[in-house]
Every structure is written in C-alpha cells, then in structure tokens.
Coordinates of C-alpha atoms in Angstrom, one line a residue:
X573 CA 54.5 129.3 -12.7
X574 CA 57.0 127.4 -10.4
X575 CA 57.7 123.6 -10.7
X576 CA 55.9 122.8 -7.5
X577 CA 52.6 124.4 -8.8
X578 CA 52.9 122.8 -12.2
X579 CA 53.3 119.3 -10.5
X580 CA 50.3 120.0 -8.2
X581 CA 48.2 121.2 -10.9
X582 CA 49.0 118.1 -13.1
X583 CA 48.5 115.8 -10.1
X584 CA 45.0 117.3 -9.6
X585 CA 43.9 117.4 -13.3
X586 CA 45.1 114.3 -14.4
X587 CA 42.6 112.0 -12.3
X588 CA 39.8 114.3 -13.5
X589 CA 40.6 114.0 -17.3
X590 CA 41.0 110.2 -16.8
X591 CA 37.5 110.1 -15.3
X592 CA 36.2 112.4 -18.3
X593 CA 37.7 110.3 -20.8
X594 CA 36.3 106.9 -19.1
X595 CA 32.8 108.3 -19.0
X596 CA 33.0 109.5 -22.7
X597 CA 34.1 105.9 -23.7
X598 CA 31.4 104.4 -21.5
X599 CA 28.8 106.7 -22.8
X600 CA 29.9 105.8 -26.3
X601 CA 29.7 102.0 -25.3
X602 CA 26.3 102.6 -24.1
X603 CA 25.0 104.5 -27.2
X604 CA 26.1 101.8 -29.5
X605 CA 22.9 99.8 -30.6
X606 CA 23.0 96.0 -30.4
X607 CA 24.4 93.8 -33.0
X608 CA 21.6 91.6 -34.6
X609 CA 22.1 88.0 -36.0
X610 CA 19.2 86.6 -37.4
X611 CA 19.5 82.7 -38.4
X612 CA 16.5 81.6 -40.2
X613 CA 15.8 78.0 -41.3
X614 CA 13.6 76.9 -44.1
X615 CA 10.4 74.8 -44.0
X616 CA 11.6 73.9 -40.3
X617 CA 8.5 72.8 -38.4
X618 CA 7.2 74.3 -35.1
X619 CA 8.0 70.9 -33.4
X620 CA 11.4 70.0 -35.2
X621 CA 13.7 71.0 -32.5
X622 CA 14.2 69.2 -29.0
X623 CA 13.1 72.4 -26.9
X624 CA 10.0 72.2 -29.0
X625 CA 9.1 68.8 -28.1
X626 CA 10.5 66.7 -30.9
X627 CA 11.1 63.1 -29.5
X628 CA 14.3 62.3 -31.4
X629 CA 16.0 65.4 -32.4
X630 CA 19.5 66.4 -31.6
X631 CA 19.6 70.1 -31.2
X632 CA 21.7 70.8 -28.0
X633 CA 23.1 74.1 -29.1
X634 CA 19.4 75.5 -30.0
X635 CA 18.1 74.2 -26.8
X636 CA 20.8 75.8 -24.8
X637 CA 20.3 79.0 -26.7
X638 CA 16.6 78.8 -25.4
X639 CA 17.8 78.4 -22.0
X640 CA 19.9 81.4 -22.3
X641 CA 17.2 83.5 -23.8
X642 CA 13.4 83.2 -24.3
X643 CA 11.4 80.7 -26.2
X644 CA 8.2 81.8 -27.7
X645 CA 5.4 79.4 -28.4
X646 CA 2.9 81.9 -30.0
X647 CA 5.2 83.2 -32.7
X648 CA 3.8 83.7 -36.4
X649 CA 5.1 84.1 -39.7
X650 CA 3.8 86.4 -42.3
X651 CA 3.3 84.0 -45.1
X652 CA 3.2 80.4 -45.5
X653 CA 5.5 80.0 -48.5
X654 CA 9.1 81.4 -48.8
X655 CA 8.8 84.9 -50.3
X656 CA 5.7 86.0 -48.7
X657 CA 7.4 85.1 -45.2
X658 CA 10.5 87.1 -46.0
X659 CA 8.4 90.2 -47.4
X660 CA 6.6 90.7 -44.1
X661 CA 10.0 90.6 -42.4
X662 CA 11.9 93.0 -44.6
X663 CA 9.1 95.6 -45.0
X664 CA 6.7 95.3 -41.9
X665 CA 3.8 95.0 -44.4
X666 CA 1.5 91.9 -45.0
X667 CA 2.9 90.5 -48.3
X668 CA -0.7 90.6 -50.0
X669 CA -0.4 94.3 -50.0
X670 CA 2.3 94.2 -52.9
X671 CA 0.5 94.1 -56.3
X672 CA 3.7 92.8 -57.9
X673 CA 4.9 89.4 -56.5
X674 CA 8.2 90.6 -54.5
X675 CA 10.3 87.4 -55.5
X676 CA 9.9 88.6 -59.0
X677 CA 9.8 92.4 -58.8
X678 CA 11.4 93.2 -55.3
X679 CA 9.8 95.5 -52.8
X680 CA 9.5 98.5 -55.3
X681 CA 9.6 101.9 -53.0
X682 CA 9.0 100.2 -49.8
X683 CA 11.5 100.8 -46.9
X684 CA 13.2 97.8 -45.5
X685 CA 14.7 96.9 -42.2
X686 CA 18.1 96.8 -43.7
X687 CA 17.8 100.4 -45.1
X688 CA 16.8 101.8 -41.9
X689 CA 19.5 100.1 -39.8
X690 CA 22.0 101.2 -42.7
X691 CA 21.0 104.7 -42.1
X692 CA 21.5 104.1 -38.3
X693 CA 25.1 103.2 -38.7
X694 CA 24.8 99.4 -39.0
X695 CA 27.0 97.4 -41.3
X696 CA 24.5 95.2 -43.0
X697 CA 24.9 91.4 -44.4
X698 CA 23.0 88.8 -46.0
X699 CA 24.0 85.1 -46.5
X700 CA 22.2 82.2 -48.0
X701 CA 18.8 82.1 -49.4
X702 CA 17.5 85.3 -51.0
X703 CA 14.1 85.1 -53.0
X704 CA 13.1 88.6 -52.1
X705 CA 13.7 90.2 -55.7
X706 CA 15.6 89.9 -58.8
X707 CA 18.6 92.0 -57.8
X708 CA 20.9 90.4 -55.1
X709 CA 23.8 92.5 -55.7
X710 CA 25.6 94.5 -52.9
X711 CA 23.8 97.5 -51.9
X712 CA 20.1 96.2 -52.5
X713 CA 17.8 97.1 -49.8
X714 CA 20.8 98.7 -47.9
X715 CA 22.5 95.6 -47.6
X716 CA 26.5 96.0 -47.7
X717 CA 27.6 92.6 -48.5
X718 CA 25.0 90.0 -50.2
X719 CA 26.1 86.3 -50.9
X720 CA 23.4 84.2 -52.1
X721 CA 25.0 80.8 -51.4
X722 CA 23.7 77.6 -52.2
X723 CA 24.4 74.0 -51.1
X724 CA 27.9 73.9 -49.4
X725 CA 30.6 72.2 -51.7
X726 CA 31.6 69.6 -48.8
X727 CA 28.1 68.1 -48.2
X728 CA 29.3 65.8 -45.5
X729 CA 29.4 68.9 -43.2
X730 CA 25.7 69.8 -44.1
X731 CA 24.4 72.0 -47.1
X732 CA 24.5 75.3 -45.2
X733 CA 28.0 75.2 -44.0
X734 CA 29.5 77.5 -46.7
X735 CA 26.8 80.2 -46.1
X736 CA 27.3 80.1 -42.4
X737 CA 31.0 80.4 -42.8
X738 CA 30.4 83.6 -44.8
X739 CA 28.2 85.0 -42.3
X740 CA 30.9 84.3 -39.7
X741 CA 33.5 86.1 -41.8
X742 CA 31.1 89.0 -42.0
X743 CA 30.9 89.1 -38.2
X744 CA 34.6 88.9 -37.8
X745 CA 35.3 91.8 -40.3
X746 CA 32.6 94.1 -38.8
X747 CA 33.2 93.3 -35.0
X748 CA 34.0 97.0 -34.1
X749 CA 30.9 98.5 -35.3
X750 CA 27.1 97.5 -35.0
X751 CA 26.1 95.1 -37.5
X752 CA 23.2 93.3 -38.7
X753 CA 23.1 90.1 -40.6
X754 CA 20.8 87.6 -42.3
X755 CA 21.8 84.1 -42.1
X756 CA 19.0 82.4 -44.3
X757 CA 19.7 78.8 -44.5
X758 CA 18.1 76.1 -47.1
X759 CA 17.6 73.2 -44.7
X760 CA 15.0 71.8 -44.3
X761 CA 13.5 72.8 -47.6
X762 CA 12.9 70.1 -50.3
X763 CA 14.8 67.9 -51.2
X764 CA 16.4 66.5 -48.0
X765 CA 19.0 64.4 -49.2
X766 CA 21.1 64.1 -46.1
X767 CA 24.7 62.7 -46.3
X768 CA 25.5 59.6 -44.3
X769 CA 27.8 61.4 -41.9
X770 CA 24.8 63.5 -40.5
X771 CA 22.1 61.0 -41.0
X772 CA 24.2 58.4 -39.4
X773 CA 24.1 60.3 -36.1
X774 CA 20.5 59.0 -35.8
X775 CA 21.2 55.2 -36.8
X776 CA 19.6 54.1 -33.5
X777 CA 16.3 55.8 -34.2
X778 CA 13.3 53.6 -34.5
X779 CA 10.1 55.5 -35.2
X780 CA 7.3 54.8 -32.7
X781 CA 4.2 56.6 -34.3
X782 CA 2.6 57.1 -31.0
X783 CA 5.7 59.4 -30.2
X784 CA 3.9 62.1 -32.3
X785 CA 0.7 63.9 -32.3
X786 CA -2.3 63.1 -34.6
X787 CA -1.8 65.6 -36.9
X788 CA 1.7 63.8 -37.9
X789 CA 0.2 60.5 -38.8
X790 CA -1.0 61.4 -42.5
X791 CA 2.8 62.2 -43.2
X792 CA 3.8 58.9 -42.1
X793 CA 0.9 57.3 -44.2
X794 CA 2.1 59.3 -47.3
X795 CA 5.7 58.1 -46.8
X796 CA 4.9 54.5 -46.5
X797 CA 2.4 55.0 -49.7
X798 CA 5.3 56.0 -51.9
X799 CA 7.6 53.3 -50.6
X800 CA 9.6 55.0 -47.9
X801 CA 11.0 53.6 -44.7
X802 CA 9.9 55.6 -41.6
X803 CA 13.3 54.9 -39.9
X804 CA 15.5 55.9 -42.7
X805 CA 13.3 58.8 -43.8
X806 CA 13.2 60.1 -40.2
X807 CA 17.1 59.7 -39.8
X808 CA 17.5 61.8 -43.0
X809 CA 15.4 64.5 -41.9
X810 CA 16.9 64.7 -38.4
X811 CA 20.4 64.7 -39.8
X812 CA 19.5 67.9 -41.8
X813 CA 18.2 69.5 -38.6
X814 CA 21.3 68.6 -37.0
X815 CA 23.5 70.3 -39.3
X816 CA 21.5 73.5 -38.6
X817 CA 22.4 73.1 -34.9
X818 CA 25.9 72.5 -35.7
X819 CA 26.2 75.9 -37.8
X820 CA 24.4 77.8 -35.2
X821 CA 27.2 76.7 -32.6
X822 CA 29.7 78.1 -35.0
X823 CA 28.1 81.5 -34.9
X824 CA 27.7 81.5 -31.2
X825 CA 31.4 80.4 -30.6
X826 CA 32.4 83.3 -32.9
X827 CA 30.3 85.8 -31.1
X828 CA 31.8 84.5 -27.8
X829 CA 35.3 84.4 -29.0
X830 CA 35.0 88.2 -30.2
X831 CA 33.6 89.3 -27.0
X832 CA 30.3 90.1 -28.6
X833 CA 27.8 88.0 -26.5
X834 CA 26.6 90.5 -24.3
X835 CA 25.7 93.3 -27.0
X836 CA 24.3 91.0 -29.7
X837 CA 20.6 90.0 -30.2
X838 CA 20.5 86.5 -31.5
X839 CA 17.4 85.2 -33.0
X840 CA 16.7 81.9 -34.5
X841 CA 13.3 80.8 -36.2
X842 CA 11.7 79.4 -39.3
X843 CA 10.0 80.7 -42.4
X844 CA 6.8 78.8 -42.0
X845 CA 5.8 75.2 -41.3
X846 CA 7.0 72.0 -42.5
X847 CA 6.6 70.9 -46.2
X848 CA 4.2 68.3 -47.3
X849 CA 5.5 64.7 -48.2
X850 CA 3.4 64.6 -51.4
X851 CA 3.1 68.1 -52.9
X852 CA -0.3 68.8 -54.7
X853 CA -0.2 68.4 -58.5
X854 CA 3.6 67.5 -58.2
X855 CA 2.8 64.5 -56.2
X856 CA 5.5 62.5 -54.9
X857 CA 9.0 63.4 -56.2
X858 CA 12.6 62.1 -55.5
X859 CA 13.2 62.4 -51.8
X860 CA 9.5 63.2 -51.1
X861 CA 9.5 60.4 -48.5
X862 CA 12.3 62.2 -46.2
X863 CA 10.0 65.4 -45.9
X864 CA 9.1 64.5 -42.2
X865 CA 8.9 67.9 -40.8
X866 CA 7.0 68.0 -37.6
X867 CA 4.6 70.9 -36.5
X868 CA 3.7 69.4 -33.2
X869 CA 0.1 69.5 -32.3
X870 CA -0.8 71.9 -35.0
X871 CA -2.8 71.1 -38.0
X872 CA -1.4 71.8 -41.5
X873 CA 2.0 73.0 -42.9
X874 CA 3.7 74.8 -45.6
X875 CA 1.3 76.4 -48.0
X876 CA -1.6 76.1 -45.4
X877 CA -2.9 79.1 -43.2
X878 CA -3.8 76.6 -40.4
X879 CA -1.5 76.9 -37.2
X880 CA 1.0 74.3 -38.5
X881 CA 1.9 76.5 -41.6
X882 CA 1.8 79.9 -39.6
X883 CA 3.3 79.0 -36.0
X884 CA 6.8 78.6 -35.8
X885 CA 9.7 78.4 -33.3
X886 CA 11.2 81.6 -32.4
X887 CA 14.1 81.9 -29.8
X888 CA 15.8 85.1 -28.8
X889 CA 18.7 85.7 -26.6
X890 CA 20.3 89.0 -25.3
X891 CA 22.1 88.8 -22.0
X892 CA 20.6 91.2 -19.5
X893 CA 17.7 92.4 -21.7
X894 CA 15.9 89.4 -22.6
X895 CA 15.1 87.0 -19.6
X896 CA 17.0 83.9 -19.6
X897 CA 15.3 80.4 -19.3
X898 CA 11.7 82.1 -19.9
X899 CA 9.1 80.2 -22.1
X900 CA 6.6 82.9 -23.3
X901 CA 3.3 80.9 -23.6
X902 CA 0.9 83.9 -23.5
X903 CA 2.1 86.6 -25.9
X904 CA 1.1 86.5 -29.6
X905 CA 3.8 88.2 -31.8
X906 CA 4.8 87.9 -35.5
X907 CA 7.5 88.6 -37.7
X908 CA 5.3 91.3 -39.0
X909 CA 6.5 93.2 -35.9
X910 CA 10.3 92.7 -36.9
X911 CA 10.8 95.9 -38.5
X912 CA 9.2 98.2 -35.9
X913 CA 10.5 96.3 -33.0
X914 CA 14.3 96.5 -34.1
X915 CA 13.8 100.1 -35.0
X916 CA 12.6 100.7 -31.4
X917 CA 15.6 98.9 -30.0
X918 CA 18.1 100.6 -32.4
X919 CA 16.8 104.1 -31.6
X920 CA 15.5 104.6 -35.1
X921 CA 12.9 107.4 -34.9
X922 CA 11.6 107.9 -38.5
X923 CA 9.5 104.8 -39.6
X924 CA 7.6 104.4 -42.8
X925 CA 4.3 105.9 -42.8
X926 CA 2.2 102.7 -42.7
X927 CA 3.2 99.4 -41.0
X928 CA 1.0 96.4 -40.3
X929 CA 3.2 95.4 -37.5
X930 CA 3.7 96.6 -34.1
X931 CA 6.4 97.3 -31.6
X932 CA 6.8 94.3 -29.4
X933 CA 10.1 95.0 -27.6
X934 CA 8.3 95.3 -24.4
X935 CA 7.0 91.7 -25.0
X936 CA 10.9 90.5 -26.0
X937 CA 11.9 92.1 -22.6
X938 CA 9.5 90.0 -20.6
X939 CA 6.3 92.1 -20.6
X940 CA 2.8 90.6 -21.0
X941 CA 0.0 92.1 -22.9
X942 CA -2.6 91.8 -25.6
X943 CA -1.3 92.6 -29.1
X944 CA -2.8 95.8 -30.5
X945 CA -3.0 94.8 -34.3
X946 CA -4.6 91.7 -35.7
X947 CA -2.6 89.1 -37.7
X948 CA -3.7 88.6 -41.4
X949 CA -2.8 86.0 -44.0
X950 CA -3.5 85.7 -47.5
X951 CA -1.8 84.5 -50.6
X952 CA -0.9 86.9 -53.6
X953 CA -3.7 85.6 -55.7
X954 CA -6.9 87.2 -56.5
X955 CA -9.8 85.3 -54.7
X956 CA -7.4 83.4 -52.4
X957 CA -8.9 82.6 -48.9
X958 CA -7.7 85.0 -46.1
X959 CA -7.4 84.1 -42.6
X960 CA -6.8 86.3 -39.2
X961 CA -6.2 86.0 -35.6
X962 CA -7.5 88.3 -32.9
X963 CA -7.0 87.3 -29.2
X964 CA -7.6 83.6 -29.0
X965 CA -9.8 83.6 -31.9
X966 CA -8.7 82.4 -35.5
X967 CA -11.1 82.8 -38.3
X968 CA -10.9 81.2 -41.9
X969 CA -13.3 82.6 -44.5
X970 CA -15.2 80.5 -46.9
X971 CA -13.5 79.0 -49.9
X972 CA -14.3 76.7 -52.8
X973 CA -13.9 73.6 -51.1
X974 CA -15.3 74.8 -47.8
X975 CA -19.1 76.0 -47.8
X976 CA -18.9 77.7 -44.3
X977 CA -16.3 79.7 -42.4
X978 CA -14.1 78.0 -39.8
X979 CA -13.7 79.7 -36.4
X980 CA -11.4 78.1 -33.5
X981 CA -10.6 79.4 -30.0
X982 CA -6.9 78.5 -30.0
X983 CA -6.9 78.6 -26.2
X984 CA -8.9 75.4 -26.2
X985 CA -8.3 73.9 -29.6
X986 CA -4.7 74.8 -30.9
X987 CA -4.8 72.1 -33.4
X988 CA -7.8 73.5 -35.1
X989 CA -10.0 70.4 -35.1
X990 CA -13.3 71.8 -33.7
X991 CA -15.0 74.2 -35.9
X992 CA -17.3 76.4 -33.5
X993 CA -18.4 78.9 -36.2
X994 CA -22.1 77.8 -35.7
X995 CA -21.8 78.3 -31.8
X996 CA -20.4 81.6 -32.1
X997 CA -22.2 83.5 -35.2
X998 CA -21.7 86.9 -33.7
X999 CA -17.9 86.3 -33.4
X1000 CA -17.9 85.2 -37.1
X1001 CA -19.9 88.0 -38.0
X1002 CA -17.6 90.7 -36.3
X1003 CA -14.4 89.1 -37.2
X1004 CA -15.5 88.4 -40.9
X1005 CA -16.5 92.2 -41.3
X1006 CA -12.9 93.1 -40.1
X1007 CA -11.3 90.4 -42.2
X1008 CA -13.2 91.5 -45.3
X1009 CA -12.5 95.2 -44.7
X1010 CA -8.7 94.3 -44.8
X1011 CA -9.0 92.4 -48.0
X1012 CA -10.8 95.3 -49.5
X1013 CA -7.5 97.3 -49.1
X1014 CA -5.6 94.8 -51.0
X1015 CA -4.9 94.9 -54.7
X1016 CA -7.6 93.8 -57.1
X1017 CA -4.9 91.9 -59.2
X1018 CA -1.5 90.6 -58.9
X1019 CA 1.4 90.2 -61.2
X1020 CA 4.1 87.6 -61.5
X1021 CA 6.8 87.2 -63.8
X1022 CA 6.0 84.9 -66.9
X1023 CA 7.5 81.7 -66.7
X1024 CA 10.0 81.1 -69.3

C-alpha cells in the first residue's frame, strides 16, 4: 500500500474513530446512575425552616435548595421516633412489621436500600447518627464506610460539623463513581444546648406568640412553666437549626466544586416531628425549655401520630430531572417509598418480594396522581393504637384514653381539630376494616433488648 493511500485511509478513519470513542464515552456517562446525598435532621419540625414558614429561622441555603428543586408539603415519615423512622427508609417496610426492635437487633434478613445500591455498583457511606442496629461496622447493610460520629469536638461551629466533614471527605474520595451517602445529623434532638456563637445570630429575636399557629402555644406555656425565657429558648433552638443550614452549604459547595451538581440527587428532610418541651414521665429536664421546634399548623409532634409527628419537610434537587421552584402541595408521598423509588431511578430491577412503599419517581419528576398504597403508623408495642391515611382521610382508631375513633378530612382540617367520625360512619367502617386487617398482619408480640 503506497504512502498516499495510507494517508487517505488514516484521514478517513480517524474522524470515525473519534466519533465512536466520543459516543462510547457519552453512553457510559448516560448509563451512570445518579449520586444520592441524603441529609437527615433529627426531630426537626415541619415548620422549622424559612421556606416552610418559620417566622424567625435563618435557613438561606435550604431555602435556596428548595428554589433549585421541589419542596413537598405532604410528605410523611414511617415512624414517630428515631429508629422506626429509619427502619422504614432502609427497608421499605413499615417498622411495626419487625417482631424484634430494629434498634436493638437490626433488620435481620430484610434487604436494605444500601445493599441494593451496592450491588448496582454504588459506593455507600453513612455518617452521623446510626440507631438501626447493634452493628455499625463497615460493611453492615452493604454500607462501605460507616462512621457513627457524635457531637463535634469544636462546638462553636455546631454539633454536626464533624459528621458533615466526614461525609464531604467520602464524597471527594468517591467522586469518580456513583455514590450514596446518608448524612444523619443530631440536631435538633434533645438536648438543644447551642453555643453562644450560633445563638448569637438571633440576638435580636423577640417572640411574638401571634406569629405562630395555635398548635405551638402549649409549648410556649410549658417553656414558661418550667422557668424558661421565650426569647432565649427560641434563640437557642434557632441557632441549632442555623448550624444545619451552614453544614448543608458545605455539602452543596463540595458537589459544585467537584462538578457533580448535575448528576446528584440531593434530599433534605427530618425523621419526624419536633420533640416536646416536657416529655411524659421524664417531665422537665435540663435544656427542656429550649425544645421549641415548630410543626406549623399541625397538631402533635414526636411520639404522636397526628400530622405534627408524621408530616415533615422534604426538599429534593436533581437539575434537569426534578422541577426547579416547584412546591408540590397535592401529592402524598412517604419515606416508605424511598427504597422502591431510588431503585427505579438507579435501574435496579430485582426488588424484595414484599414492599409497603411504591415507586413515586414520577411524582418526584413533577407528575400528579393519587398514591396507590395507604400509609400506616403503629408503634412496635402490642396493643398500641394504629393510624392510617387514605386520600384526604386520616383515621386514628380507639385507644384507652379515647373512647371513639378519630377521623379527619385533611383537605379541610390539616390541624386535625375537628373529628368528623360521627358524621361519616361509613368512612370509619371502611377504613377501620382496612386498618384492622393491616394490624392482623403484624406480629402478636414484640421483643426489645433487656435494659441493663
């Protein structure tokens, strides 16, 4: 072959080879599933962020995240205390299905979202609060890196700074492959004892009780009853929320610096409603006066299956996939849907045989529809009172302190202040049968580890 022919052949083939190489690279990039960063607050109330209506909170980063993504107003947790909420997220099963309390015994043979993502090729990490079993070593539940980090060594920057720093390091180390990371903070769980550097951000706050819904007034009364000062206690609480926002800023900046914004799903939420000021038999404790988390117009909070305990803020951003600046006020979603939804997005075909949640990725992406499966709540205690939501109806069955069921139409009465059970006996009967049928599927007895 002469030189002229070789030159012609090279000039002809080289552009084709470059096109093929570019196409292969583009295809590989398109096939890569998105990164997932899940930032979870502890005991943060539905109304504790600026974008969810708090009159005094400073949460500019989370407010901006909501502007860049979608903010849901009807998003629910799977339990009203720490472990049950996390159990539903990790397994896609209502926590009351587990005969052994998962905080003490783990999830047994149940498959977790992290195991499924690990098989899909994800690097998986968990940083901060654990509370999902006795074993928190690397590899548990398919999580490559587990660091159950407590309060930060330097408290002046906030109690969650160290765990966020560890999560950021994990993201940097795994930037070249898909990753999933739980960033589970401690704020605003009891006790709220915020350093002066953070509380001082709110030195000019003066509490006007009329700025808050009627559902908040009993917390103010209890704060005063145990000797609290509303201004100082509010500043303490807001300072703790502020440090969450500051740490979220660090994560988002890291994603931007690494060029990962476009292919990363970022989610921020809370594990359930805000903690009470005075806690049952424990009563008032040191720093109880600072527990001024706000559930907005919703009744109840942590430990309660009313809306204030089960409805939480939920913000999601995925540029180009999740609509920016959208406020979804109609769709009912839950963390029980976390596992099937992420599996759908990540292209995972083989799922556990039974799941209580459903794939709501279409809703995350802007769709509107009725959810197909009802939502149930019940504590892991024999005889505890169950509740459910179907459509706009919320039903609470009879309990010892209550001689009749409670039925609320959340489209008219989101604060659950007007029991319409007597006006709609047919609804109570129909939903009650469904709720009792679900309870019949649950364990007859529950086991917890014996206290030492």
